[in-house]
Each structure stands twice: as structure tokens, then as C-alpha cells.
PDB file of C-alpha atoms in Angstrom:
ATOM      1  CA  MET A 228     116.299 174.221 246.091  1.00  0.00           C
ATOM      2  CA  ARG A 229     116.780 171.512 248.662  1.00  0.00           C
ATOM      3  CA  ALA A 230     119.815 170.728 250.454  1.00  0.00           C
ATOM      4  CA  VAL A 231     121.662 167.206 249.627  1.00  0.00           C
ATOM      5  CA  PRO A 232     123.344 165.618 252.132  1.00  0.00           C
ATOM      6  CA  GLN A 233     127.364 164.507 251.143  1.00  0.00           C
ATOM      7  CA  PHE A 234     128.364 161.365 252.832  1.00  0.00           C
ATOM      8  CA  GLY A 235     132.419 159.788 252.918  1.00  0.00           C
ATOM      9  CA  GLU A 236     135.498 161.919 252.632  1.00  0.00           C
ATOM     10  CA  ARG A 237     138.015 162.683 249.996  1.00  0.00           C
ATOM     11  CA  VAL A 238     141.416 160.917 250.403  1.00  0.00           C
ATOM     12  CA  GLY A 239     144.553 162.599 249.686  1.00  0.00           C
ATOM     13  CA  GLY A 240     144.260 165.388 247.177  1.00  0.00           C
ATOM     14  CA  ARG A 241     142.330 163.409 244.948  1.00  0.00           C
ATOM     15  CA  VAL A 242     139.559 164.559 242.116  1.00  0.00           C
ATOM     16  CA  TYR A 243     136.124 162.707 242.701  1.00  0.00           C
ATOM     17  CA  ALA A 244     133.968 163.086 239.248  1.00  0.00           C
ATOM     18  CA  ASP A 245     130.360 163.745 239.748  1.00  0.00           C
ATOM     19  CA  ARG A 246     128.495 160.669 238.975  1.00  0.00           C
ATOM     20  CA  PRO A 247     124.966 160.172 238.707  1.00  0.00           C
ATOM     21  CA  ALA A 248     123.542 157.504 240.107  1.00  0.00           C
ATOM     22  CA  ALA A 249     120.175 155.717 241.413  1.00  0.00           C
ATOM     23  CA  PHE A 250     119.431 153.044 243.762  1.00  0.00           C
ATOM     24  CA  GLY A 251     116.129 151.470 244.914  1.00  0.00           C
ATOM     25  CA  ILE A 252     115.136 150.006 247.742  1.00  0.00           C
ATOM     26  CA  ALA A 253     112.264 146.924 247.474  1.00  0.00           C
ATOM     27  CA  GLU A 254     110.802 145.446 250.748  1.00  0.00           C
ATOM     28  CA  ARG A 255     108.851 141.944 250.919  1.00  0.00           C
ATOM     29  CA  ASP A 256     108.196 140.718 254.226  1.00  0.00           C
ATOM     30  CA  GLY A 257     109.414 143.337 256.465  1.00  0.00           C
ATOM     31  CA  LYS A 258     112.992 143.087 254.785  1.00  0.00           C
ATOM     32  CA  ILE A 259     114.299 144.873 252.439  1.00  0.00           C
ATOM     33  CA  ALA A 260     116.856 143.716 248.972  1.00  0.00           C
ATOM     34  CA  LEU A 261     120.486 144.201 249.347  1.00  0.00           C
ATOM     35  CA  VAL A 262     123.163 142.855 246.882  1.00  0.00           C
ATOM     36  CA  ARG A 263     126.095 141.012 248.311  1.00  0.00           C
ATOM     37  CA  ILE A 264     129.267 141.872 246.520  1.00  0.00           C
ATOM     38  CA  GLU A 265     132.048 139.242 247.161  1.00  0.00           C
ATOM     39  CA  LYS A 266     135.729 140.827 245.555  1.00  0.00           C
ATOM     40  CA  PRO A 267     138.466 138.907 244.496  1.00  0.00           C
ATOM     41  CA  ASP A 268     140.580 139.985 246.772  1.00  0.00           C
ATOM     42  CA  GLY A 269     138.307 138.661 249.534  1.00  0.00           C
ATOM     43  CA  ALA A 270     136.714 142.080 250.521  1.00  0.00           C
ATOM     44  CA  VAL A 271     132.812 141.636 250.691  1.00  0.00           C
ATOM     45  CA  TRP A 272     130.082 144.335 250.943  1.00  0.00           C
ATOM     46  CA  ARG A 273     126.473 145.360 250.895  1.00  0.00           C
ATOM     47  CA  ASP A 274     124.903 147.852 248.933  1.00  0.00           C
ATOM     48  CA  LEU A 275     121.262 148.699 247.532  1.00  0.00           C
ATOM     49  CA  PRO A 276     121.322 147.548 244.059  1.00  0.00           C
ATOM     50  CA  GLY A 277     122.054 150.428 241.852  1.00  0.00           C
ATOM     51  CA  GLY A 278     124.759 152.169 240.311  1.00  0.00           C
ATOM     52  CA  ALA A 279     125.956 154.717 237.517  1.00  0.00           C
ATOM     53  CA  VAL A 280     123.234 156.540 235.042  1.00  0.00           C
ATOM     54  CA  ASP A 281     124.027 155.769 231.620  1.00  0.00           C
ATOM     55  CA  PRO A 282     124.405 158.524 229.100  1.00  0.00           C
ATOM     56  CA  GLY A 283     121.150 159.092 227.536  1.00  0.00           C
ATOM     57  CA  GLU A 284     119.383 157.424 230.915  1.00  0.00           C
ATOM     58  CA  THR A 285     117.108 158.437 233.292  1.00  0.00           C
ATOM     59  CA  ALA A 286     117.395 157.778 236.861  1.00  0.00           C
ATOM     60  CA  GLU A 287     114.315 155.762 236.939  1.00  0.00           C
ATOM     61  CA  GLN A 288     115.630 153.863 234.285  1.00  0.00           C
ATOM     62  CA  ALA A 289     119.137 153.106 235.487  1.00  0.00           C
ATOM     63  CA  VAL A 290     117.644 152.157 238.902  1.00  0.00           C
ATOM     64  CA  VAL A 291     115.384 149.370 237.239  1.00  0.00           C
ATOM     65  CA  ARG A 292     118.438 148.327 234.934  1.00  0.00           C
ATOM     66  CA  GLU A 293     120.557 147.979 237.797  1.00  0.00           C
ATOM     67  CA  TYR A 294     118.018 146.022 239.490  1.00  0.00           C
ATOM     68  CA  GLY A 295     118.471 143.074 236.571  1.00  0.00           C
ATOM     69  CA  GLU A 296     121.328 143.252 236.173  1.00  0.00           C
ATOM     70  CA  GLU A 297     122.669 142.978 240.322  1.00  0.00           C
ATOM     71  CA  ALA A 298     119.948 141.334 241.624  1.00  0.00           C
ATOM     72  CA  GLY A 299     118.085 139.310 238.667  1.00  0.00           C
ATOM     73  CA  LEU A 300     114.825 141.200 239.322  1.00  0.00           C
ATOM     74  CA  ARG A 301     112.071 143.021 237.389  1.00  0.00           C
ATOM     75  CA  ILE A 302     110.735 146.194 239.044  1.00  0.00           C
ATOM     76  CA  ALA A 303     109.140 149.218 238.375  1.00  0.00           C
ATOM     77  CA  ALA A 304     110.801 152.520 239.562  1.00  0.00           C
ATOM     78  CA  GLY A 305     108.052 154.323 241.980  1.00  0.00           C
ATOM     79  CA  GLN A 306     108.552 157.746 243.759  1.00  0.00           C
ATOM     80  CA  SER A 307     111.995 159.104 244.525  1.00  0.00           C
ATOM     81  CA  PHE A 308     112.551 159.807 248.357  1.00  0.00           C
ATOM     82  CA  ALA A 309     116.084 161.305 248.474  1.00  0.00           C
ATOM     83  CA  GLU A 310     118.761 162.012 247.461  1.00  0.00           C
ATOM     84  CA  ALA A 311     122.194 161.646 248.922  1.00  0.00           C
ATOM     85  CA  ASP A 312     126.211 161.932 247.754  1.00  0.00           C
ATOM     86  CA  GLN A 313     128.793 159.572 248.279  1.00  0.00           C
ATOM     87  CA  PHE A 314     132.801 159.800 248.005  1.00  0.00           C
ATOM     88  CA  PHE A 315     133.800 156.434 246.693  1.00  0.00           C
ATOM     89  CA  LEU A 316     136.882 154.767 245.531  1.00  0.00           C
ATOM     90  CA  ASN A 317     135.619 152.136 242.973  1.00  0.00           C
ATOM     91  CA  THR A 318     137.475 148.592 242.587  1.00  0.00           C
ATOM     92  CA  GLU A 319     139.960 149.962 240.055  1.00  0.00           C
ATOM     93  CA  GLY A 320     140.907 152.890 242.159  1.00  0.00           C
ATOM     94  CA  LYS A 321     138.810 155.429 240.490  1.00  0.00           C
ATOM     95  CA  ALA A 322     137.393 158.064 242.613  1.00  0.00           C
ATOM     96  CA  PHE A 323     134.033 159.155 242.505  1.00  0.00           C
ATOM     97  CA  ASN A 324     131.243 161.442 244.288  1.00  0.00           C
ATOM     98  CA  ASN A 325     127.992 159.260 243.330  1.00  0.00           C
ATOM     99  CA  ARG A 326     125.095 161.871 243.119  1.00  0.00           C
ATOM    100  CA  GLY A 327     122.585 159.280 244.281  1.00  0.00           C
ATOM    101  CA  THR A 328     118.406 159.337 243.792  1.00  0.00           C
ATOM    102  CA  PHE A 329     116.832 156.686 246.297  1.00  0.00           C
ATOM    103  CA  PHE A 330     113.621 155.034 245.072  1.00  0.00           C
ATOM    104  CA  ALA A 331     111.057 153.202 246.852  1.00  0.00           C
ATOM    105  CA  VAL A 332     110.677 150.537 243.637  1.00  0.00           C
ATOM    106  CA  LEU A 333     108.419 147.251 243.292  1.00  0.00           C
ATOM    107  CA  ILE A 334     109.151 144.267 242.569  1.00  0.00           C
ATOM    108  CA  GLU A 335     107.297 143.105 239.255  1.00  0.00           C
ATOM    109  CA  ALA A 336     109.094 139.528 238.890  1.00  0.00           C
ATOM    110  CA  GLU A 337     112.240 137.299 239.345  1.00  0.00           C
ATOM    111  CA  ALA A 338     114.185 137.788 236.229  1.00  0.00           C
ATOM    112  CA  PRO A 339     117.355 135.822 236.552  1.00  0.00           C
ATOM    113  CA  GLY A 340     118.253 136.190 232.973  1.00  0.00           C
ATOM    114  CA  LEU A 341     118.982 139.673 233.492  1.00  0.00           C
ATOM    115  CA  LYS A 342     121.422 139.665 236.015  1.00  0.00           C
ATOM    116  CA  VAL A 343     125.082 139.932 234.813  1.00  0.00           C
ATOM    117  CA  ASP A 344     127.266 140.763 237.594  1.00  0.00           C
ATOM    118  CA  ASP A 345     128.053 137.524 238.843  1.00  0.00           C
ATOM    119  CA  ASP A 346     129.838 139.035 242.595  1.00  0.00           C
ATOM    120  CA  HIS A 347     126.536 140.348 243.573  1.00  0.00           C
ATOM    121  CA  THR A 348     124.004 137.918 245.177  1.00  0.00           C
ATOM    122  CA  LEU A 349     120.510 139.640 246.415  1.00  0.00           C
ATOM    123  CA  ILE A 350     119.938 139.074 249.868  1.00  0.00           C
ATOM    124  CA  TRP A 351     117.006 139.974 251.932  1.00  0.00           C
ATOM    125  CA  ILE A 352     117.329 141.543 255.609  1.00  0.00           C
ATOM    126  CA  ASP A 353     115.937 143.856 258.290  1.00  0.00           C
ATOM    127  CA  PRO A 354     115.957 147.543 257.909  1.00  0.00           C
ATOM    128  CA  THR A 355     118.222 147.987 260.943  1.00  0.00           C
ATOM    129  CA  GLU A 356     120.506 145.490 260.151  1.00  0.00           C
ATOM    130  CA  ALA A 357     120.965 147.371 256.554  1.00  0.00           C
ATOM    131  CA  ILE A 358     121.782 150.775 258.217  1.00  0.00           C
ATOM    132  CA  ARG A 359     124.033 149.124 260.371  1.00  0.00           C
ATOM    133  CA  THR A 360     125.591 147.409 257.980  1.00  0.00           C
ATOM    134  CA  LEU A 361     125.515 148.810 254.291  1.00  0.00           C
ATOM    135  CA  ARG A 362     128.703 150.196 253.154  1.00  0.00           C
ATOM    136  CA  HIS A 363     128.026 153.725 252.045  1.00  0.00           C
ATOM    137  CA  GLU A 364     127.040 155.569 254.344  1.00  0.00           C
ATOM    138  CA  ALA A 365     124.419 157.480 252.138  1.00  0.00           C
ATOM    139  CA  HIS A 366     122.873 154.410 251.801  1.00  0.00           C
ATOM    140  CA  ALA A 367     122.275 153.530 255.549  1.00  0.00           C
ATOM    141  CA  TRP A 368     120.749 157.320 255.768  1.00  0.00           C
ATOM    142  CA  ALA A 369     118.345 156.622 252.376  1.00  0.00           C
ATOM    143  CA  VAL A 370     117.310 153.389 254.466  1.00  0.00           C
ATOM    144  CA  GLY A 371     116.824 155.309 257.068  1.00  0.00           C
ATOM    145  CA  ALA A 372     115.144 157.944 255.600  1.00  0.00           C
ATOM    146  CA  TRP A 373     112.598 155.167 253.765  1.00  0.00           C
ATOM    147  CA  LEU A 374     111.896 154.485 256.903  1.00  0.00           C
ATOM    148  CA  ARG A 375     110.280 157.742 257.959  1.00  0.00           C
ATOM    149  CA  ARG A 376     108.111 158.022 255.404  1.00  0.00           C
TER     150      ARG A 376
END
């Protein structure tokens, strides 16, 4: 059994529900896909596309679905290359420990009809900038692991 790094910190005695999640790194012309998320309170985040694995769904199916919903891209999940966990509070204040699986993904097509998350915008940036600016430490760590493959 391999060790999975844990990122983030527990806040104020909260119980963090384990949540399986899947995220992907897509590369094009030396840049990787991120989503820029703008919240009504003015918060702006950068995340790897991905999210929770729904009941009955595999991690591969989840990353494909999430890429469509968040970035408007149809992708194929390649091989998973890392796992990392991240404590975080969602926008409703619910506490989760994302049990993340990270995939190298292949872009099949732009598919704007799949996009449903209006507060998410697809951006392409240099991987080293991504490491510096991603919201979640687990995502930054995963980009580093992807670069080292």
C-alpha cells in the first residue's frame, strides 16, 4: 500500500467527510488546463478540472464528466499517476477531505454544450505558474508529480 500525502488543515474541530474525487491534467502547447472560478463574494480560485466521484461512478468516469461540466472539453482519462488528499471547506461551509485521484487526460474535442458550471472558465497556463497559483495544495503537488513523470 502506497502512502498518500494529506494536504490542508482541519479547522476548528469540524468533522471532514471523506469524498472520493478525480482530477485531470490536460496539456496543450506546453500549457495545462485549469479552471478559473469566480464566486459571488468576489473570491477567485484556480483549480484543476475535476471534482467529486458520484455514487456508481468510477474515478475515470468522474474526471471525464467534470471536464465537460467545468471546462467544456470532451476528454479521455489516461493513466492515473498520483493520489493526494485535501481537507477543505466548500462554498456552503461543508467540510470535506477530498480523496483525490489524478489523471493525465487527453483532449478529444471542445464541447461547449457539456459545460454547466457558469462560474468556471477554462484557462491555459504554464505548469510552474499553476504550481504557484492553484488553490489546493494537493493540486499543486499533483502538477509537480505530473511534471516529474
